[in-house]
PDB file of C-alpha atoms and ligand atoms in Angstrom:
ATOM      1  CA  MET A  80      23.513   9.847  40.205  1.00 59.00           C
ATOM      2  CA  VAL A  81      21.129   6.869  40.291  1.00 62.00           C
ATOM      3  CA  ARG A  82      18.216   9.231  39.784  1.00 68.00           C
ATOM      4  CA  ARG A  83      19.910  10.748  36.769  1.00 70.00           C
ATOM      5  CA  LEU A  84      20.554   7.309  35.345  1.00 61.00           C
ATOM      6  CA  VAL A  85      16.906   6.317  35.826  1.00 59.00           C
ATOM      7  CA  ILE A  86      15.751   9.492  34.119  1.00 62.00           C
ATOM      8  CA  LEU A  87      18.169   8.842  31.257  1.00 61.00           C
ATOM      9  CA  ILE A  88      16.946   5.262  30.827  1.00 57.00           C
ATOM     10  CA  ILE A  89      13.305   6.380  30.870  1.00 57.00           C
ATOM     11  CA  PHE A  90      14.122   8.982  28.238  1.00 59.00           C
ATOM     12  CA  LEU A  91      16.043   6.567  26.036  1.00 59.00           C
ATOM     13  CA  ALA A  92      13.784   3.535  26.454  1.00 55.00           C
ATOM     14  CA  PRO A  93      11.632   4.121  23.379  1.00 50.00           C
ATOM     15  CA  PHE A  94      14.695   4.747  21.222  1.00 53.00           C
ATOM     16  CA  LEU A  95      16.457   1.654  22.576  1.00 51.00           C
ATOM     17  CA  SER A  96      13.488  -0.664  22.106  1.00 48.00           C
ATOM     18  CA  TRP A  97      12.996   0.613  18.551  1.00 52.00           C
ATOM     19  CA  ARG A  98      16.673   0.280  17.815  1.00 49.00           C
ATOM     20  CA  PHE A  99      17.299  -3.119  19.319  1.00 54.00           C
ATOM     21  CA  GLY A 100      13.835  -4.677  19.234  1.00 65.00           C
ATOM     22  CA  ARG A 101      13.087  -6.914  16.251  1.00 74.00           C
ATOM     23  CA  PRO A 102      11.082  -5.121  13.603  1.00 81.00           C
ATOM     24  CA  GLN A 103       7.507  -6.384  13.484  1.00 89.00           C
ATOM     25  CA  PRO A 104       6.170  -7.277  10.044  1.00 95.00           C
ATOM     26  CA  GLN A 105       3.002  -5.254   9.812  1.00 96.00           C
ATOM     27  CA  LEU A 106       0.720  -3.192   7.684  1.00 97.00           C
ATOM     28  CA  THR A 107      -0.507   0.219   8.761  1.00 97.00           C
ATOM     29  CA  MET A 108      -3.342   1.843   6.854  1.00 98.00           C
ATOM     30  CA  PHE A 109      -3.133   5.459   7.951  1.00 98.00           C
ATOM     31  CA  ASP A 110      -6.246   7.484   8.517  1.00 97.00           C
ATOM     32  CA  VAL A 111      -5.489  10.270   6.047  1.00 96.00           C
ATOM     33  CA  GLY A 112      -9.112  11.276   5.469  1.00 95.00           C
ATOM     34  CA  GLN A 113     -10.373  10.869   1.896  1.00 96.00           C
ATOM     35  CA  GLY A 114      -7.280   9.366   0.286  1.00 97.00           C
ATOM     36  CA  LEU A 115      -4.944   6.432   0.740  1.00 98.00           C
ATOM     37  CA  SER A 116      -1.660   5.765   2.499  1.00 98.00           C
ATOM     38  CA  VAL A 117      -0.419   2.334   3.577  1.00 98.00           C
ATOM     39  CA  LEU A 118       2.899   1.484   5.224  1.00 98.00           C
ATOM     40  CA  VAL A 119       4.280  -2.047   4.877  1.00 98.00           C
ATOM     41  CA  GLU A 120       7.143  -3.173   7.140  1.00 97.00           C
ATOM     42  CA  ASP A 121       8.769  -6.597   6.963  1.00 96.00           C
ATOM     43  CA  GLU A 122      10.759  -8.539   9.558  1.00 94.00           C
ATOM     44  CA  THR A 123      14.049  -6.948   8.537  1.00 95.00           C
ATOM     45  CA  GLY A 124      12.665  -3.430   8.911  1.00 95.00           C
ATOM     46  CA  TRP A 125      12.315  -2.931   5.127  1.00 97.00           C
ATOM     47  CA  GLN A 126       9.592  -0.368   4.505  1.00 98.00           C
ATOM     48  CA  LEU A 127       7.314   0.400   1.600  1.00 98.00           C
ATOM     49  CA  LEU A 128       4.971   3.381   1.681  1.00 98.00           C
ATOM     50  CA  PHE A 129       2.101   2.934  -0.764  1.00 98.00           C
ATOM     51  CA  ASP A 130       0.657   6.413  -1.469  1.00 98.00           C
ATOM     52  CA  GLY A 131       0.722   9.398   0.865  1.00 98.00           C
ATOM     53  CA  GLY A 132      -2.836  10.708   1.078  1.00 97.00           C
ATOM     54  CA  PRO A 133      -4.125  14.150   0.064  1.00 97.00           C
ATOM     55  CA  ASP A 134      -2.118  16.369   2.450  1.00 97.00           C
ATOM     56  CA  ASN A 135       0.612  16.484   5.067  1.00 97.00           C
ATOM     57  CA  SER A 136      -1.373  14.543   7.691  1.00 96.00           C
ATOM     58  CA  VAL A 137       0.671  11.506   6.650  1.00 97.00           C
ATOM     59  CA  LEU A 138       3.765  13.104   8.244  1.00 97.00           C
ATOM     60  CA  ALA A 139       2.313  13.033  11.764  1.00 96.00           C
ATOM     61  CA  GLN A 140       1.161   9.462  11.165  1.00 95.00           C
ATOM     62  CA  LEU A 141       4.616   8.374  10.010  1.00 96.00           C
ATOM     63  CA  GLY A 142       6.149  10.216  12.960  1.00 95.00           C
ATOM     64  CA  THR A 143       4.213   8.144  15.475  1.00 93.00           C
ATOM     65  CA  THR A 144       4.681   4.836  13.620  1.00 94.00           C
ATOM     66  CA  LEU A 145       8.340   4.934  12.625  1.00 94.00           C
ATOM     67  CA  ALA A 146      11.142   4.936  15.173  1.00 91.00           C
ATOM     68  CA  PRO A 147      12.286   8.474  16.056  1.00 90.00           C
ATOM     69  CA  THR A 148      15.693   7.718  14.554  1.00 91.00           C
ATOM     70  CA  ASP A 149      14.220   6.288  11.344  1.00 94.00           C
ATOM     71  CA  ASP A 150      14.569   8.777   8.508  1.00 95.00           C
ATOM     72  CA  TYR A 151      14.798   6.236   5.680  1.00 97.00           C
ATOM     73  CA  ILE A 152      11.985   4.616   3.670  1.00 98.00           C
ATOM     74  CA  ASP A 153      13.139   1.931   1.233  1.00 98.00           C
ATOM     75  CA  VAL A 154      10.399   2.308  -1.363  1.00 98.00           C
ATOM     76  CA  VAL A 155       7.667   4.852  -1.934  1.00 98.00           C
ATOM     77  CA  VAL A 156       4.962   3.825  -4.411  1.00 98.00           C
ATOM     78  CA  ILE A 157       2.585   6.222  -6.136  1.00 98.00           C
ATOM     79  CA  SER A 158      -0.416   4.157  -7.183  1.00 97.00           C
ATOM     80  CA  HIS A 159      -1.581   6.741  -9.734  1.00 96.00           C
ATOM     81  CA  GLN A 160      -1.620  10.448 -10.499  1.00 95.00           C
ATOM     82  CA  HIS A 161      -4.582  11.547  -8.393  1.00 96.00           C
ATOM     83  CA  ARG A 162      -4.033  14.102  -5.648  1.00 96.00           C
ATOM     84  CA  ASP A 163      -5.691  12.096  -2.848  1.00 96.00           C
ATOM     85  CA  HIS A 164      -2.872   9.570  -3.304  1.00 97.00           C
ATOM     86  CA  TYR A 165       0.291  11.581  -3.823  1.00 98.00           C
ATOM     87  CA  VAL A 166       0.156  15.150  -2.455  1.00 98.00           C
ATOM     88  CA  GLY A 167       1.234  14.007   1.029  1.00 98.00           C
ATOM     89  CA  LEU A 168       4.283  12.372  -0.547  1.00 98.00           C
ATOM     90  CA  ILE A 169       5.836  15.696  -1.558  1.00 98.00           C
ATOM     91  CA  GLU A 170       6.832  16.473   2.048  1.00 98.00           C
ATOM     92  CA  VAL A 171       7.639  12.802   2.706  1.00 98.00           C
ATOM     93  CA  LEU A 172      10.192  12.920  -0.122  1.00 98.00           C
ATOM     94  CA  ARG A 173      11.557  16.190   1.260  1.00 97.00           C
ATOM     95  CA  ARG A 174      11.903  15.058   4.864  1.00 97.00           C
ATOM     96  CA  TYR A 175      12.830  11.393   4.525  1.00 98.00           C
ATOM     97  CA  ARG A 176      15.595   9.723   2.631  1.00 98.00           C
ATOM     98  CA  VAL A 177      13.836   7.498   0.104  1.00 98.00           C
ATOM     99  CA  GLY A 178      15.541   4.563  -1.610  1.00 98.00           C
ATOM    100  CA  GLU A 179      13.344   4.291  -4.687  1.00 98.00           C
ATOM    101  CA  LEU A 180      10.184   5.842  -6.060  1.00 98.00           C
ATOM    102  CA  TRP A 181       7.913   3.463  -7.955  1.00 98.00           C
ATOM    103  CA  LEU A 182       5.264   4.804 -10.309  1.00 96.00           C
ATOM    104  CA  THR A 183       3.464   4.010 -13.543  1.00 95.00           C
ATOM    105  CA  ARG A 184       3.431   7.311 -15.436  1.00 86.00           C
ATOM    106  CA  ALA A 185       4.709  10.800 -14.803  1.00 84.00           C
ATOM    107  CA  ASP A 186       2.934  13.004 -17.340  1.00 89.00           C
ATOM    108  CA  SER A 187       0.514  14.999 -15.162  1.00 90.00           C
ATOM    109  CA  LYS A 188       0.632  18.770 -15.624  1.00 93.00           C
ATOM    110  CA  ASP A 189      -0.747  19.360 -12.116  1.00 96.00           C
ATOM    111  CA  PRO A 190       1.576  21.795 -10.280  1.00 97.00           C
ATOM    112  CA  ALA A 191       1.574  19.484  -7.222  1.00 97.00           C
ATOM    113  CA  TRP A 192       2.745  16.607  -9.413  1.00 97.00           C
ATOM    114  CA  GLN A 193       5.438  18.781 -10.973  1.00 97.00           C
ATOM    115  CA  GLU A 194       6.591  19.768  -7.478  1.00 98.00           C
ATOM    116  CA  LEU A 195       6.786  16.105  -6.451  1.00 97.00           C
ATOM    117  CA  LEU A 196       8.917  15.253  -9.486  1.00 97.00           C
ATOM    118  CA  ALA A 197      11.162  18.252  -8.806  1.00 97.00           C
ATOM    119  CA  VAL A 198      11.768  17.113  -5.212  1.00 98.00           C
ATOM    120  CA  ALA A 199      12.504  13.558  -6.376  1.00 98.00           C
ATOM    121  CA  LYS A 200      14.970  14.912  -8.921  1.00 97.00           C
ATOM    122  CA  GLN A 201      16.625  17.277  -6.482  1.00 98.00           C
ATOM    123  CA  LYS A 202      17.067  14.443  -3.952  1.00 97.00           C
ATOM    124  CA  GLN A 203      18.243  12.109  -6.715  1.00 97.00           C
ATOM    125  CA  ILE A 204      15.688   9.427  -5.881  1.00 98.00           C
ATOM    126  CA  PRO A 205      15.729   6.691  -8.541  1.00 98.00           C
ATOM    127  CA  LEU A 206      12.385   6.301 -10.329  1.00 97.00           C
ATOM    128  CA  LEU A 207      11.228   2.832 -11.289  1.00 97.00           C
ATOM    129  CA  GLU A 208       8.282   1.992 -13.521  1.00 96.00           C
ATOM    130  CA  ILE A 209       6.099  -0.689 -11.969  1.00 96.00           C
ATOM    131  CA  LYS A 210       4.131  -3.097 -14.176  1.00 96.00           C
ATOM    132  CA  GLU A 211       2.408  -6.432 -14.323  1.00 96.00           C
ATOM    133  CA  GLY A 212       4.919  -9.248 -13.760  1.00 94.00           C
ATOM    134  CA  MET A 213       7.472  -7.174 -11.847  1.00 96.00           C
ATOM    135  CA  LEU A 214       9.123  -9.072  -8.995  1.00 95.00           C
ATOM    136  CA  ARG A 215      11.223  -7.753  -6.151  1.00 96.00           C
ATOM    137  CA  TYR A 216      12.773 -10.281  -3.783  1.00 94.00           C
ATOM    138  CA  LEU A 217      13.427  -8.961  -0.290  1.00 95.00           C
ATOM    139  CA  ALA A 218      16.067 -10.101   2.188  1.00 93.00           C
ATOM    140  CA  SER A 219      13.282 -11.249   4.526  1.00 92.00           C
ATOM    141  CA  GLY A 220      12.169 -13.867   1.961  1.00 89.00           C
ATOM    142  CA  ARG A 221       9.117 -11.829   1.098  1.00 95.00           C
ATOM    143  CA  VAL A 222       8.367 -10.865  -2.458  1.00 95.00           C
ATOM    144  CA  ILE A 223       6.663  -7.857  -4.003  1.00 97.00           C
ATOM    145  CA  ARG A 224       4.831  -8.747  -7.209  1.00 97.00           C
ATOM    146  CA  GLY A 225       3.263  -6.336  -9.670  1.00 97.00           C
ATOM    147  CA  TYR A 226      -0.151  -7.290 -11.142  1.00 97.00           C
ATOM    148  CA  HIS A 227      -1.157  -4.021 -12.792  1.00 96.00           C
ATOM    149  CA  PRO A 228      -0.903  -2.002 -14.999  1.00 96.00           C
ATOM    150  CA  PRO A 229      -0.190  -4.173 -18.050  1.00 94.00           C
ATOM    151  CA  ALA A 230       2.529  -3.075 -20.462  1.00 89.00           C
ATOM    152  CA  ASN A 231      -0.185  -1.571 -22.692  1.00 87.00           C
ATOM    153  CA  PRO A 232      -3.106  -0.341 -20.563  1.00 87.00           C
ATOM    154  CA  ARG A 233      -6.419  -0.382 -22.435  1.00 84.00           C
ATOM    155  CA  GLY A 234      -7.578   3.076 -21.386  1.00 83.00           C
ATOM    156  CA  ASP A 235      -5.906   6.413 -20.837  1.00 82.00           C
ATOM    157  CA  GLU A 236      -7.461   7.413 -17.507  1.00 88.00           C
ATOM    158  CA  ALA A 237      -5.344   7.665 -14.347  1.00 88.00           C
ATOM    159  CA  HIS A 238      -7.053   4.577 -12.905  1.00 90.00           C
ATOM    160  CA  ASP A 239      -6.081   2.556 -15.989  1.00 91.00           C
ATOM    161  CA  TYR A 240      -2.519   2.983 -14.756  1.00 92.00           C
ATOM    162  CA  ALA A 241      -3.334   2.063 -11.131  1.00 96.00           C
ATOM    163  CA  VAL A 242      -0.678   0.018  -9.391  1.00 97.00           C
ATOM    164  CA  VAL A 243      -1.860  -3.307  -8.028  1.00 98.00           C
ATOM    165  CA  LEU A 244       0.838  -5.170  -6.148  1.00 98.00           C
ATOM    166  CA  THR A 245       1.059  -7.975  -3.657  1.00 98.00           C
ATOM    167  CA  VAL A 246       3.297  -8.775  -0.720  1.00 98.00           C
ATOM    168  CA  GLU A 247       3.962 -12.520  -0.557  1.00 96.00           C
ATOM    169  CA  HIS A 248       6.071 -14.952   1.400  1.00 93.00           C
ATOM    170  CA  LEU A 249       7.612 -18.275   0.510  1.00 82.00           C
ATOM    171  CA  THR A 250       5.653 -21.303   1.650  1.00 77.00           C
ATOM    172  CA  THR A 251       6.045 -25.039   1.290  1.00 66.00           C
ATOM    173  CA  GLU A 252       2.285 -25.582   1.321  1.00 64.00           C
ATOM    174  CA  ASP A 253       0.783 -26.699  -1.981  1.00 60.00           C
ATOM    175  CA  SER A 254      -1.301 -23.982  -3.516  1.00 57.00           C
ATOM    176  CA  PRO A 255      -4.577 -25.120  -5.098  1.00 60.00           C
ATOM    177  CA  LEU A 256      -4.185 -22.268  -7.567  1.00 55.00           C
ATOM    178  CA  GLY A 257      -1.124 -23.574  -9.312  1.00 53.00           C
ATOM    179  CA  PRO A 258       2.595 -23.894  -9.100  1.00 49.00           C
ATOM    180  CA  SER A 259       3.172 -20.796  -6.987  1.00 51.00           C
ATOM    181  CA  LYS A 260       5.209 -21.463  -3.895  1.00 77.00           C
ATOM    182  CA  PHE A 261       4.296 -18.081  -2.579  1.00 87.00           C
ATOM    183  CA  LYS A 262       1.500 -17.248  -0.238  1.00 92.00           C
ATOM    184  CA  THR A 263      -0.061 -13.833  -0.670  1.00 96.00           C
ATOM    185  CA  ASP A 264      -0.099 -11.707   2.481  1.00 97.00           C
ATOM    186  CA  LEU A 265      -1.457  -8.457   1.132  1.00 98.00           C
ATOM    187  CA  VAL A 266      -3.056  -7.082  -2.038  1.00 98.00           C
ATOM    188  CA  LEU A 267      -2.782  -3.320  -2.561  1.00 98.00           C
ATOM    189  CA  THR A 268      -4.969  -1.943  -5.335  1.00 98.00           C
ATOM    190  CA  GLY A 269      -4.937   1.857  -5.154  1.00 97.00           C
ATOM    191  CA  ASP A 270      -8.000   3.023  -7.093  1.00 96.00           C
ATOM    192  CA  ALA A 271      -8.193   0.007  -9.420  1.00 96.00           C
ATOM    193  CA  GLU A 272     -11.725  -0.593 -10.685  1.00 96.00           C
ATOM    194  CA  ALA A 273     -13.715  -3.690 -11.595  1.00 97.00           C
ATOM    195  CA  ARG A 274     -12.379  -3.728 -15.174  1.00 96.00           C
ATOM    196  CA  HIS A 275      -8.828  -3.819 -13.829  1.00 97.00           C
ATOM    197  CA  GLU A 276      -9.738  -6.526 -11.322  1.00 97.00           C
ATOM    198  CA  GLN A 277     -11.179  -8.466 -14.246  1.00 97.00           C
ATOM    199  CA  TYR A 278      -7.950  -8.001 -16.190  1.00 96.00           C
ATOM    200  CA  ILE A 279      -5.910  -9.392 -13.271  1.00 97.00           C
ATOM    201  CA  GLY A 280      -8.356 -12.322 -13.156  1.00 96.00           C
ATOM    202  CA  HIS A 281      -6.666 -13.541 -16.339  1.00 95.00           C
ATOM    203  CA  CYS A 282      -4.055 -14.990 -13.994  1.00 95.00           C
ATOM    204  CA  GLN A 283      -6.421 -17.992 -13.851  1.00 95.00           C
ATOM    205  CA  ILE A 284      -5.448 -18.941 -17.396  1.00 94.00           C
ATOM    206  CA  SER A 285      -1.915 -17.536 -17.337  1.00 91.00           C
ATOM    207  CA  ARG A 286       1.109 -19.814 -17.347  1.00 87.00           C
ATOM    208  CA  VAL A 287       3.354 -16.942 -16.378  1.00 87.00           C
ATOM    209  CA  LEU A 288       1.627 -14.984 -13.642  1.00 91.00           C
ATOM    210  CA  PRO A 289       0.160 -17.010 -10.770  1.00 92.00           C
ATOM    211  CA  CYS A 290      -2.993 -15.682  -9.134  1.00 95.00           C
ATOM    212  CA  PRO A 291      -2.687 -14.260  -5.650  1.00 96.00           C
ATOM    213  CA  THR A 292      -3.433 -17.007  -3.133  1.00 94.00           C
ATOM    214  CA  THR A 293      -6.534 -16.830  -0.951  1.00 96.00           C
ATOM    215  CA  GLY A 294      -6.755 -15.541   2.604  1.00 97.00           C
ATOM    216  CA  ALA A 295      -4.746 -12.319   2.181  1.00 98.00           C
ATOM    217  CA  ILE A 296      -5.469  -8.826   3.431  1.00 98.00           C
ATOM    218  CA  LEU A 297      -7.113  -6.847   0.617  1.00 98.00           C
ATOM    219  CA  GLN A 298      -7.202  -3.086   0.244  1.00 98.00           C
ATOM    220  CA  ALA A 299     -10.592  -2.262  -1.261  1.00 98.00           C
ATOM    221  CA  GLY A 300     -10.107  -0.418  -4.554  1.00 97.00           C
ATOM    222  CA  HIS A 301     -11.046   3.257  -4.872  1.00 97.00           C
ATOM    223  CA  HIS A 302     -12.046   3.854  -1.231  1.00 96.00           C
ATOM    224  CA  GLY A 303     -14.867   1.294  -1.319  1.00 96.00           C
ATOM    225  CA  SER A 304     -16.468   2.733  -4.448  1.00 96.00           C
ATOM    226  CA  LYS A 305     -19.145   0.538  -6.051  1.00 96.00           C
ATOM    227  CA  THR A 306     -17.077   0.444  -9.249  1.00 96.00           C
ATOM    228  CA  SER A 307     -14.413  -1.631  -7.447  1.00 97.00           C
ATOM    229  CA  THR A 308     -14.159  -4.712  -5.194  1.00 97.00           C
ATOM    230  CA  SER A 309     -16.309  -6.696  -7.623  1.00 97.00           C
ATOM    231  CA  GLU A 310     -17.793 -10.064  -6.738  1.00 97.00           C
ATOM    232  CA  PRO A 311     -15.542 -12.095  -9.111  1.00 97.00           C
ATOM    233  CA  TRP A 312     -12.512 -10.339  -7.601  1.00 98.00           C
ATOM    234  CA  LEU A 313     -13.624 -11.208  -4.061  1.00 98.00           C
ATOM    235  CA  LYS A 314     -14.349 -14.781  -5.089  1.00 97.00           C
ATOM    236  CA  LEU A 315     -10.923 -15.077  -6.684  1.00 97.00           C
ATOM    237  CA  LEU A 316      -9.049 -13.655  -3.696  1.00 97.00           C
ATOM    238  CA  GLN A 317     -11.287 -14.811  -0.821  1.00 98.00           C
ATOM    239  CA  PRO A 318      -9.566 -12.281   1.410  1.00 98.00           C
ATOM    240  CA  ASN A 319      -9.255 -12.763   5.123  1.00 98.00           C
ATOM    241  CA  VAL A 320     -10.093  -9.123   5.702  1.00 98.00           C
ATOM    242  CA  VAL A 321     -10.797  -6.106   3.515  1.00 98.00           C
ATOM    243  CA  LEU A 322      -9.490  -2.660   4.480  1.00 98.00           C
ATOM    244  CA  ILE A 323     -11.236   0.452   3.234  1.00 97.00           C
ATOM    245  CA  SER A 324      -9.618   3.886   3.300  1.00 97.00           C
ATOM    246  CA  ALA A 325     -12.220   6.649   3.185  1.00 95.00           C
ATOM    247  CA  GLY A 326     -12.719  10.038   4.820  1.00 93.00           C
ATOM    248  CA  GLN A 327     -15.323  10.500   7.505  1.00 91.00           C
ATOM    249  CA  ASP A 328     -18.592  11.753   5.954  1.00 88.00           C
ATOM    250  CA  ASN A 329     -16.898  12.192   2.576  1.00 89.00           C
ATOM    251  CA  SER A 330     -18.910  13.753  -0.237  1.00 90.00           C
ATOM    252  CA  TYR A 331     -18.487  10.711  -2.517  1.00 92.00           C
ATOM    253  CA  GLY A 332     -20.466   8.407  -0.246  1.00 89.00           C
ATOM    254  CA  HIS A 333     -17.466   6.058   0.054  1.00 93.00           C
ATOM    255  CA  PRO A 334     -17.584   3.280   0.959  1.00 95.00           C
ATOM    256  CA  HIS A 335     -20.700   2.464  -1.039  1.00 95.00           C
ATOM    257  CA  GLN A 336     -23.435   0.479   0.653  1.00 97.00           C
ATOM    258  CA  GLU A 337     -23.412  -1.921  -2.301  1.00 97.00           C
ATOM    259  CA  VAL A 338     -19.798  -2.916  -1.553  1.00 97.00           C
ATOM    260  CA  LEU A 339     -20.459  -3.313   2.183  1.00 97.00           C
ATOM    261  CA  GLU A 340     -23.476  -5.513   1.446  1.00 97.00           C
ATOM    262  CA  ARG A 341     -21.383  -7.595  -0.979  1.00 97.00           C
ATOM    263  CA  LEU A 342     -18.772  -8.144   1.727  1.00 98.00           C
ATOM    264  CA  GLU A 343     -21.406  -9.042   4.292  1.00 97.00           C
ATOM    265  CA  ARG A 344     -23.129 -11.451   1.924  1.00 97.00           C
ATOM    266  CA  LEU A 345     -19.798 -13.186   1.228  1.00 97.00           C
ATOM    267  CA  LYS A 346     -19.049 -13.156   4.982  1.00 97.00           C
ATOM    268  CA  ILE A 347     -15.821 -11.208   4.560  1.00 98.00           C
ATOM    269  CA  ASN A 348     -14.671  -9.068   7.488  1.00 98.00           C
ATOM    270  CA  TYR A 349     -13.850  -5.465   6.761  1.00 98.00           C
ATOM    271  CA  ARG A 350     -12.447  -2.441   8.529  1.00 98.00           C
ATOM    272  CA  ARG A 351     -12.776   1.229   7.595  1.00 97.00           C
ATOM    273  CA  THR A 352     -10.474   4.133   8.390  1.00 97.00           C
ATOM    274  CA  ASP A 353     -13.466   6.507   8.522  1.00 96.00           C
ATOM    275  CA  LEU A 354     -14.849   4.526  11.466  1.00 95.00           C
ATOM    276  CA  ASN A 355     -11.808   2.713  12.886  1.00 93.00           C
ATOM    277  CA  GLY A 356      -9.121   5.372  12.317  1.00 97.00           C
ATOM    278  CA  THR A 357      -5.623   4.137  11.519  1.00 97.00           C
ATOM    279  CA  ILE A 358      -5.571   0.347  11.140  1.00 97.00           C
ATOM    280  CA  LYS A 359      -2.587  -1.828  12.094  1.00 97.00           C
ATOM    281  CA  ILE A 360      -2.449  -5.544  11.219  1.00 97.00           C
ATOM    282  CA  PRO A 361       0.479  -7.999  11.592  1.00 96.00           C
ATOM    283  CA  LEU A 362       1.707  -9.331   8.252  1.00 93.00           C
TER     284      LEU A 362
HETATM  285 ZN1  LIG B 496      -8.462   7.869  -4.716  1.00 52.13          ZN
END
């Protein structure tokens, strides 16, 4: 009897600790090869999945990160309509219950994109358009803030519609950057490029949209491409650490040496999924 009980407890332990343990606020940048997928979890267990990588490898990653009983993701964000960011989400939408799907445009004719929209429709997942200035207050006291795209993007390429959003928390510290009472924890940029970073830099003269505060975790735009993670952007954000999602020995040469040298010159730590695998950092 005792032996049976011990075996039962051993079997149930992981479920029990997940169920009754306090959720840990953390960021997980999954190693999905050449693509992007980031999971954000706050202290109440609220979850946001930012992109899903190029294939179903994200499913195994989610399976080992989420509790076995967890079949619900509060928000799934599609940063833009490129396959290395959304194809993995098709099966995620099929297999998980998803509270909301955030995106910026939905006009791609790609069959994979059409399949994703069909699954979202079939599962009746509400779609929400994310833009500059959008705010979502969470029960944990954290805030999600949209910085990009603007209401009228200047170009018509997929990257011109890239989602840039921050995760912030309320602080009583005075911010040198203005009246914001929020401290930025994380800046997610998808494939945003230098021209989009420059656009967001207008926060320095905006009375409406405060700049992200310094010392956050920054996702390097476009897998560490030299057309992103510009010097003015790094000087504005002064991130604590930069995370780069790129596939091992990818054909694009991501991350570019130029970006790595820029980070080293500015003495900013960075981590890379192609070398470090999946990256977990407390939020
Ligand atoms: Zn990409």
